[in-house]
């Protein structure tokens, strides 16, 4: 388990997406880590808090006022060390990743952008001001390797890819602005690998067993990457193994 020793203890952490496969695994790791003093765990639904360190909160990415309310509540407790966004959408009943441009659909594009790009941007808007100014802090949003334009050799999944590419641009933009006032802050996107969650379930056929990660393994790797980051790496995307992904 990553010790998170690059952060000042006790850490204060905000997790947007605690109900997801990867988000829930991260929440468990934070709860078990003695260096973490307080965890705000956000979801659309309720999150069960098994330790007094965890304070659940409600938010919906498509309703900005819920993010603003949560941010105002958290700021009352003092500055934060780590803000993690683990939300995302790839498929829903009325939305499937496109195999070809013939399947492009305005509603699917709008929803993918609302959840994968605009939502994390609004979280940045309301949460970046709460990052501590005098020590290492990190804002990290889960993205996907398929959001890399340079890495796109297969095509398909256009709305998901495009929304994650937009997230990369948002992360770069916020990182530049953040560096002006918080010299020790890091703002990045993270690719978790292929992880056994509801999001990847329909697409796991053909994935070699050793390349399909458990949420716990993925969460441990992501925290190790976050722990090793410095401000010089801000504004970029990194995979679960710490290797930088080209935008
Ligand atoms: N799993 C993989 O193989 C994989 C690979 C590459 C990238 N990723 C990325 O990793 C991240 C997490 O994925 P996951 O595998 O953990 O997926 P997941 O289990 O399906 O979790 C998705 C999360 O997003 C939340 N969410 C969706 N729409 C929301 C909204 N409008 N407001 C608030 N929360 C919302 C869900 O909340 P509810 O519980 O309320 O629905 C859930 O917490 C995503 O960004 C995904 O793109 C995953």
CSV table of C-alpha atoms and ligand atoms in Angstrom, one decimal:
chain,number,residue,atom,x,y,z
A,1,UNK,CA,0.0,0.0,0.0
A,2,UNK,CA,1.3,3.5,-0.9
A,3,UNK,CA,2.4,5.3,2.3
A,4,UNK,CA,1.5,8.7,0.8
A,5,UNK,CA,4.7,10.0,2.6
A,6,UNK,CA,5.2,12.9,0.2
A,7,UNK,CA,2.2,14.6,1.8
A,8,UNK,CA,2.0,16.3,5.1
A,9,UNK,CA,0.0,14.3,7.7
A,10,UNK,CA,-2.7,14.2,8.7
A,11,UNK,CA,-4.0,14.5,5.1
A,12,UNK,CA,-7.4,15.9,4.2
A,13,UNK,CA,-8.8,14.2,1.1
A,14,UNK,CA,-11.8,14.9,-1.1
A,15,UNK,CA,-13.0,11.9,-3.3
A,16,UNK,CA,-15.7,12.7,-5.9
A,17,UNK,CA,-17.0,9.3,-7.1
A,18,UNK,CA,-16.8,7.1,-4.0
A,19,UNK,CA,-19.6,4.8,-5.3
A,20,UNK,CA,-17.6,3.7,-8.4
A,21,UNK,CA,-15.5,0.5,-8.7
A,22,UNK,CA,-12.2,2.4,-8.5
A,23,UNK,CA,-13.5,5.1,-6.2
A,24,UNK,CA,-14.7,2.6,-3.6
A,25,UNK,CA,-11.3,0.9,-3.6
A,26,UNK,CA,-9.6,4.2,-3.1
A,27,UNK,CA,-11.9,5.0,-0.3
A,28,UNK,CA,-11.0,1.8,1.5
A,29,UNK,CA,-7.3,2.5,1.1
A,30,UNK,CA,-7.7,6.1,2.5
A,31,UNK,CA,-9.7,4.8,5.4
A,32,UNK,CA,-7.0,2.3,6.3
A,33,UNK,CA,-4.1,4.7,5.9
A,34,UNK,CA,-2.9,6.3,9.1
A,35,UNK,CA,-1.5,9.4,7.4
A,36,UNK,CA,-5.0,10.2,6.2
A,37,UNK,CA,-6.9,12.2,8.8
A,38,UNK,CA,-10.2,13.1,7.0
A,39,UNK,CA,-11.9,11.8,3.9
A,40,UNK,CA,-14.9,13.5,2.3
A,41,UNK,CA,-16.5,10.8,0.2
A,42,UNK,CA,-18.9,12.0,-2.5
A,43,UNK,CA,-21.4,10.2,-4.6
A,44,UNK,CA,-24.8,10.6,-6.3
A,45,UNK,CA,-26.1,7.9,-4.0
A,46,UNK,CA,-25.3,7.4,-0.3
A,47,UNK,CA,-21.9,6.2,0.8
A,48,UNK,CA,-21.6,4.2,4.0
A,49,UNK,CA,-19.0,5.5,6.4
A,50,UNK,CA,-17.4,2.8,8.4
A,51,UNK,CA,-14.9,5.0,10.2
A,52,UNK,CA,-15.4,8.5,11.7
A,53,UNK,CA,-12.6,9.7,9.3
A,54,UNK,CA,-15.1,9.4,6.5
A,55,UNK,CA,-17.7,12.2,5.9
A,56,UNK,CA,-20.1,11.3,3.1
A,57,UNK,CA,-21.5,14.0,0.8
A,58,UNK,CA,-23.8,14.2,-2.1
A,59,UNK,CA,-23.1,15.6,-5.6
A,60,UNK,CA,-24.2,15.2,-9.2
A,61,UNK,CA,-21.8,16.2,-11.9
A,62,UNK,CA,-24.7,17.6,-14.0
A,63,UNK,CA,-25.8,19.9,-11.2
A,64,UNK,CA,-23.2,22.5,-10.5
A,65,UNK,CA,-24.8,23.8,-7.3
A,66,UNK,CA,-24.4,20.3,-5.7
A,67,UNK,CA,-20.6,20.6,-6.3
A,68,UNK,CA,-20.5,24.2,-5.1
A,69,UNK,CA,-22.4,23.2,-1.9
A,70,UNK,CA,-20.0,20.3,-1.2
A,71,UNK,CA,-17.0,22.5,-1.8
A,72,UNK,CA,-18.3,25.2,0.5
A,73,UNK,CA,-18.9,22.6,3.2
A,74,UNK,CA,-15.4,21.0,2.9
A,75,UNK,CA,-13.7,24.4,2.9
A,76,UNK,CA,-15.1,25.0,6.4
A,77,UNK,CA,-12.8,22.2,7.7
A,78,UNK,CA,-9.6,23.8,6.3
A,79,UNK,CA,-7.4,23.3,3.3
A,80,UNK,CA,-7.2,20.0,1.4
A,81,UNK,CA,-4.2,18.0,0.4
A,82,UNK,CA,-5.7,15.8,-2.3
A,83,UNK,CA,-8.8,16.1,-4.5
A,84,UNK,CA,-9.6,13.0,-6.6
A,85,UNK,CA,-12.2,12.7,-9.3
A,86,UNK,CA,-13.1,9.1,-10.0
A,87,UNK,CA,-16.3,9.5,-11.9
A,88,UNK,CA,-16.9,8.8,-15.6
A,89,UNK,CA,-19.2,7.2,-18.1
A,90,UNK,CA,-18.5,4.9,-21.1
A,91,UNK,CA,-21.9,3.3,-21.5
A,92,UNK,CA,-25.4,3.5,-20.2
A,93,UNK,CA,-28.7,1.9,-21.3
A,94,UNK,CA,-29.3,4.7,-23.8
A,95,UNK,CA,-25.6,5.2,-24.7
A,96,UNK,CA,-23.1,2.8,-26.2
A,97,UNK,CA,-19.6,3.6,-27.4
A,98,UNK,CA,-19.7,4.2,-31.2
A,99,UNK,CA,-18.1,1.6,-33.5
A,100,UNK,CA,-18.2,4.0,-36.5
A,101,UNK,CA,-19.1,7.6,-37.3
A,102,UNK,CA,-22.4,6.3,-38.6
A,103,UNK,CA,-23.5,5.8,-34.9
A,104,UNK,CA,-22.7,9.4,-33.9
A,105,UNK,CA,-25.5,10.8,-31.8
A,106,UNK,CA,-25.8,14.3,-30.3
A,107,UNK,CA,-27.2,13.1,-27.0
A,108,UNK,CA,-24.4,10.6,-26.4
A,109,UNK,CA,-21.8,13.2,-27.2
A,110,UNK,CA,-23.5,15.7,-24.9
A,111,UNK,CA,-23.7,13.2,-22.0
A,112,UNK,CA,-20.1,12.0,-22.4
A,113,UNK,CA,-18.9,15.6,-22.3
A,114,UNK,CA,-21.1,16.5,-19.4
A,115,UNK,CA,-19.8,13.6,-17.2
A,116,UNK,CA,-16.2,13.1,-18.4
A,117,UNK,CA,-15.2,16.7,-19.1
A,118,UNK,CA,-17.5,19.4,-17.9
A,119,UNK,CA,-18.2,17.7,-14.6
A,120,UNK,CA,-14.5,17.4,-13.6
A,121,UNK,CA,-14.0,21.0,-14.8
A,122,UNK,CA,-16.7,22.2,-12.4
A,123,UNK,CA,-15.1,20.2,-9.6
A,124,UNK,CA,-11.8,21.9,-10.4
A,125,UNK,CA,-13.6,25.3,-10.4
A,126,UNK,CA,-15.0,24.8,-6.9
A,127,UNK,CA,-12.2,22.7,-5.3
A,128,UNK,CA,-8.9,24.1,-6.5
A,129,UNK,CA,-9.3,27.2,-4.3
A,130,UNK,CA,-9.4,24.8,-1.3
A,131,UNK,CA,-6.0,23.2,-2.0
A,132,UNK,CA,-3.4,24.1,0.7
A,133,UNK,CA,-0.8,26.8,-0.4
A,134,UNK,CA,2.1,25.8,1.8
A,135,UNK,CA,2.7,22.1,1.0
A,136,UNK,CA,2.4,19.5,-1.7
A,137,UNK,CA,-1.2,19.1,-3.0
A,138,UNK,CA,-2.7,17.1,-5.8
A,139,UNK,CA,-5.8,17.5,-8.0
A,140,UNK,CA,-6.2,14.3,-10.1
A,141,UNK,CA,-9.0,13.2,-12.4
A,142,UNK,CA,-9.4,9.7,-13.8
A,143,UNK,CA,-9.1,9.7,-17.6
A,144,UNK,CA,-8.4,6.9,-20.1
A,145,UNK,CA,-5.5,6.1,-22.4
A,146,UNK,CA,-8.0,6.1,-25.3
A,147,UNK,CA,-8.4,9.9,-24.7
A,148,UNK,CA,-4.9,10.3,-26.1
A,149,UNK,CA,-5.1,11.6,-29.6
A,150,UNK,CA,-1.5,10.6,-30.4
A,151,UNK,CA,-2.2,7.0,-29.1
A,152,UNK,CA,-5.4,6.6,-31.2
A,153,UNK,CA,-4.6,3.9,-33.8
A,154,UNK,CA,-7.9,1.9,-33.6
A,155,UNK,CA,-10.6,4.5,-34.0
A,156,UNK,CA,-14.1,3.9,-32.5
A,157,UNK,CA,-15.5,5.2,-29.2
A,158,UNK,CA,-15.4,8.7,-30.5
A,159,UNK,CA,-17.5,10.5,-27.8
A,160,UNK,CA,-15.7,8.8,-24.9
A,161,UNK,CA,-12.3,9.5,-26.5
A,162,UNK,CA,-13.2,13.1,-27.3
A,163,UNK,CA,-14.6,13.8,-23.9
A,164,UNK,CA,-11.4,12.4,-22.2
A,165,UNK,CA,-9.2,14.4,-24.7
A,166,UNK,CA,-11.2,17.5,-23.5
A,167,UNK,CA,-10.5,16.5,-19.9
A,168,UNK,CA,-6.7,16.5,-20.7
A,169,UNK,CA,-7.0,20.0,-22.1
A,170,UNK,CA,-8.9,21.1,-19.0
A,171,UNK,CA,-6.2,19.5,-16.7
A,172,UNK,CA,-3.4,21.3,-18.6
A,173,UNK,CA,-5.2,24.6,-18.5
A,174,UNK,CA,-6.0,24.4,-14.7
A,175,UNK,CA,-2.4,23.3,-14.0
A,176,UNK,CA,-1.0,26.4,-15.7
A,177,UNK,CA,-3.3,28.7,-13.7
A,178,UNK,CA,-2.7,26.7,-10.4
A,179,UNK,CA,1.0,27.0,-10.6
A,180,UNK,CA,0.8,30.8,-10.4
A,181,UNK,CA,-0.5,30.7,-6.8
A,182,UNK,CA,0.4,27.2,-5.5
A,183,UNK,CA,4.0,26.4,-6.3
A,184,UNK,CA,3.7,22.9,-4.8
A,185,UNK,CA,0.4,21.9,-6.4
A,186,UNK,CA,0.1,19.1,-9.0
A,187,UNK,CA,-2.9,18.9,-11.4
A,188,UNK,CA,-3.0,15.7,-13.5
A,189,UNK,CA,-5.1,13.1,-15.3
A,190,UNK,CA,-4.6,9.4,-14.5
A,191,UNK,CA,-5.2,6.3,-16.6
A,192,UNK,CA,-6.1,3.4,-14.3
A,193,UNK,CA,-5.5,0.6,-16.7
A,194,UNK,CA,-8.3,-1.9,-17.6
A,195,UNK,CA,-10.0,-2.5,-14.3
A,196,UNK,CA,-12.8,-5.0,-13.4
A,197,UNK,CA,-15.7,-2.6,-12.8
A,198,UNK,CA,-19.2,-2.0,-14.2
A,199,UNK,CA,-17.7,0.5,-16.7
A,200,UNK,CA,-15.4,-2.1,-18.3
A,201,UNK,CA,-17.7,-5.2,-17.9
A,202,UNK,CA,-19.1,-5.3,-21.4
A,203,UNK,CA,-15.6,-4.9,-22.9
A,204,UNK,CA,-13.5,-7.3,-20.9
A,205,UNK,CA,-13.6,-10.2,-23.5
A,206,UNK,CA,-10.2,-10.4,-25.1
A,207,UNK,CA,-8.5,-8.7,-22.2
A,208,UNK,CA,-5.7,-11.0,-20.9
A,209,UNK,CA,-6.3,-12.0,-17.3
A,210,UNK,CA,-3.1,-10.4,-16.1
A,211,UNK,CA,-4.1,-7.1,-17.8
A,212,UNK,CA,-7.5,-6.9,-16.1
A,213,UNK,CA,-6.8,-5.3,-12.7
A,214,UNK,CA,-8.8,-5.6,-9.5
A,215,UNK,CA,-10.0,-2.2,-8.3
A,216,UNK,CA,-7.8,-2.7,-5.2
A,217,UNK,CA,-4.6,-3.2,-7.2
A,218,UNK,CA,-5.5,-0.3,-9.4
A,219,UNK,CA,-6.2,2.0,-6.4
A,220,UNK,CA,-2.8,1.0,-4.9
A,221,UNK,CA,-1.0,1.8,-8.1
A,222,UNK,CA,-2.8,5.2,-8.6
A,223,UNK,CA,-1.9,6.3,-5.0
A,224,UNK,CA,1.8,5.3,-5.6
A,225,UNK,CA,1.8,7.4,-8.8
A,226,UNK,CA,0.2,10.3,-7.0
A,227,UNK,CA,2.7,10.0,-4.1
A,228,UNK,CA,5.6,10.2,-6.5
A,229,UNK,CA,4.5,13.2,-8.5
A,230,UNK,CA,6.2,16.6,-8.3
A,231,UNK,CA,5.0,20.0,-9.5
A,232,UNK,CA,7.3,19.6,-12.5
A,233,UNK,CA,4.9,16.9,-13.8
A,234,UNK,CA,1.8,19.0,-13.4
A,235,UNK,CA,-0.5,19.4,-16.4
A,236,UNK,CA,0.0,15.9,-17.8
A,237,UNK,CA,-1.6,12.5,-17.9
A,238,UNK,CA,0.0,9.4,-16.3
A,239,UNK,CA,-0.9,5.7,-16.4
A,240,UNK,CA,-1.2,3.4,-13.4
A,241,UNK,CA,2.5,2.4,-13.8
A,242,UNK,CA,3.7,6.0,-13.6
A,243,UNK,CA,4.5,6.3,-17.3
A,244,UNK,CA,3.4,9.6,-19.0
A,245,UNK,CA,0.7,9.3,-21.6
A,246,UNK,CA,1.0,11.7,-24.6
A,247,UNK,CA,-2.0,14.0,-25.0
B,1,LIG,N1,-12.6,0.5,-15.5
B,1,LIG,C1,-11.7,0.7,-16.5
B,1,LIG,O1,-11.3,-0.3,-17.1
B,1,LIG,C2,-11.3,2.1,-16.9
B,1,LIG,C3,-10.4,2.2,-17.9
B,1,LIG,C4,-10.0,3.5,-18.3
B,1,LIG,C5,-10.5,4.6,-17.6
B,1,LIG,N2,-11.4,4.4,-16.6
B,1,LIG,C6,-11.9,5.6,-16.0
B,1,LIG,O2,-11.9,5.5,-14.6
B,1,LIG,C7,-12.9,6.2,-14.0
B,1,LIG,C8,-13.7,5.4,-13.0
B,1,LIG,O3,-14.2,4.3,-13.7
B,1,LIG,P1,-14.8,3.0,-12.9
B,1,LIG,O4,-14.2,1.8,-13.7
B,1,LIG,O5,-14.6,3.0,-11.5
B,1,LIG,O6,-16.4,3.1,-13.3
B,1,LIG,P2,-17.7,2.8,-12.5
B,1,LIG,O7,-17.5,1.7,-11.5
B,1,LIG,O8,-18.8,2.7,-13.5
B,1,LIG,O9,-17.9,4.2,-11.7
B,1,LIG,C9,-18.3,5.4,-12.3
B,1,LIG,C10,-18.5,6.4,-11.3
B,1,LIG,O10,-18.9,7.7,-11.9
B,1,LIG,C11,-20.1,8.1,-11.2
B,1,LIG,N3,-20.9,9.0,-12.0
B,1,LIG,C12,-21.4,8.8,-13.3
B,1,LIG,N4,-22.2,9.8,-13.6
B,1,LIG,C13,-22.2,10.7,-12.6
B,1,LIG,C14,-22.9,11.9,-12.3
B,1,LIG,N5,-23.7,12.5,-13.2
B,1,LIG,N6,-22.7,12.5,-11.1
B,1,LIG,C15,-21.9,11.9,-10.2
B,1,LIG,N7,-21.3,10.8,-10.3
B,1,LIG,C16,-21.4,10.2,-11.5
B,1,LIG,C17,-20.8,6.9,-10.8
B,1,LIG,O11,-21.8,7.2,-9.8
B,1,LIG,P3,-23.1,6.2,-9.6
B,1,LIG,O12,-22.6,5.1,-8.7
B,1,LIG,O13,-24.0,7.1,-8.9
B,1,LIG,O14,-23.5,5.7,-10.9
B,1,LIG,C18,-19.6,6.1,-10.3
B,1,LIG,O15,-19.3,6.5,-9.0
B,1,LIG,C19,-13.8,6.8,-15.1
B,1,LIG,O16,-13.4,8.1,-15.4
B,1,LIG,C20,-13.4,5.9,-16.3
B,1,LIG,O17,-13.5,6.6,-17.5
B,1,LIG,C21,-11.8,3.2,-16.2
